[in-house]
Coordinates of C-alpha atoms in Angstrom, one line a residue:
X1 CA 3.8 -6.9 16.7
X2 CA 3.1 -4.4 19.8
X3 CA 1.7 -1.4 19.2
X4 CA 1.8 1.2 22.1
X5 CA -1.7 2.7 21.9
X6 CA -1.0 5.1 24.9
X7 CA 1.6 6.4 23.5
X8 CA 0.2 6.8 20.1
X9 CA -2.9 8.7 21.6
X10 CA -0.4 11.0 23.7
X11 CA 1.6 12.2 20.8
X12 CA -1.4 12.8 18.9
X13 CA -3.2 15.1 21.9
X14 CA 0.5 17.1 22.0
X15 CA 0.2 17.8 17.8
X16 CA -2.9 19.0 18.7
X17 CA -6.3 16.2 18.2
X18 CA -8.9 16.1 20.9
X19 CA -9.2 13.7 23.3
X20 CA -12.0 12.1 20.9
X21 CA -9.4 12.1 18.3
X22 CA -6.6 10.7 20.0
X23 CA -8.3 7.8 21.7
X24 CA -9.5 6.0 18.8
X25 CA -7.9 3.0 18.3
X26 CA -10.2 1.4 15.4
X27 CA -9.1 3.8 13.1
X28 CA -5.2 3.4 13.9
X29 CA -6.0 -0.8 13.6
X30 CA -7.8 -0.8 10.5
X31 CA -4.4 1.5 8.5
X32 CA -1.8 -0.8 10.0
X33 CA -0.4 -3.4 7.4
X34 CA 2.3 -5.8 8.2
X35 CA 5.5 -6.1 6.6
X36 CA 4.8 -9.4 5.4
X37 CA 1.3 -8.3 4.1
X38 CA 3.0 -5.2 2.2
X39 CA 5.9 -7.4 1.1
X40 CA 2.8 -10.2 -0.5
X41 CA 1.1 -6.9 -2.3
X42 CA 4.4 -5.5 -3.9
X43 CA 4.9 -9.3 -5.4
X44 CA 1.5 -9.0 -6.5
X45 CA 2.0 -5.4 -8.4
X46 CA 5.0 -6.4 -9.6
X47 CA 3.7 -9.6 -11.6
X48 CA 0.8 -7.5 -12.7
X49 CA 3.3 -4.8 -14.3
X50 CA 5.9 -7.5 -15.5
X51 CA 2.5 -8.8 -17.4
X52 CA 0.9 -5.4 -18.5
X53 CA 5.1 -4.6 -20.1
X54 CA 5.2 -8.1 -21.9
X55 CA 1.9 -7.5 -23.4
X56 CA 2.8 -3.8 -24.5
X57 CA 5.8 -5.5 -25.9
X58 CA 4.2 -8.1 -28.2
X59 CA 1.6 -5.9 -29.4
X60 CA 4.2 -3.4 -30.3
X61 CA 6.3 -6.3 -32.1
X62 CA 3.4 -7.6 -34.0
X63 CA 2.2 -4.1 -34.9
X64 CA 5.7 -3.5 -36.5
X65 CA 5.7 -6.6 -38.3
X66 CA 2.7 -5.2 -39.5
X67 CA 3.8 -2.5 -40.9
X68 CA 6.4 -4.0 -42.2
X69 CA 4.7 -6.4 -44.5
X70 CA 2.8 -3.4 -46.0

């Protein structure tokens, strides 16, 4: 992947960031994510939600056969 760093640092001097501001390209590296790397965390959420529902979803079952035995 190619980033453009001078051109990154120019448009942020024309919205208005000092030349300090613009020209600091660790802070730009460390938020940059990959597509394959976002794509591996949303599988990752996803599994942990599918989990969280199915858990919701048996204690809700066995709390109604609870109550229905009473």
């Amino acid at each position: 992947m190619s980033f453009d760093t001078l051109e990154f640092s120019r448009r942020l001097k024309g919205a208005g960031f000092s030349e300090e501001q613009a020209a600091t390209r660790d802070l730009v590296a460390d938020e940059m994510v990959t597509r394959s790397f976002l794509q591996s965390e949303l599988e990752k959420l996803s599994m942990r939600l599918t989990i969280r529902m199915g858990t919701i979803a048996a204690v809700c079952v066995a709390a109604l056969a609870a109550i229905i035995k009473l």
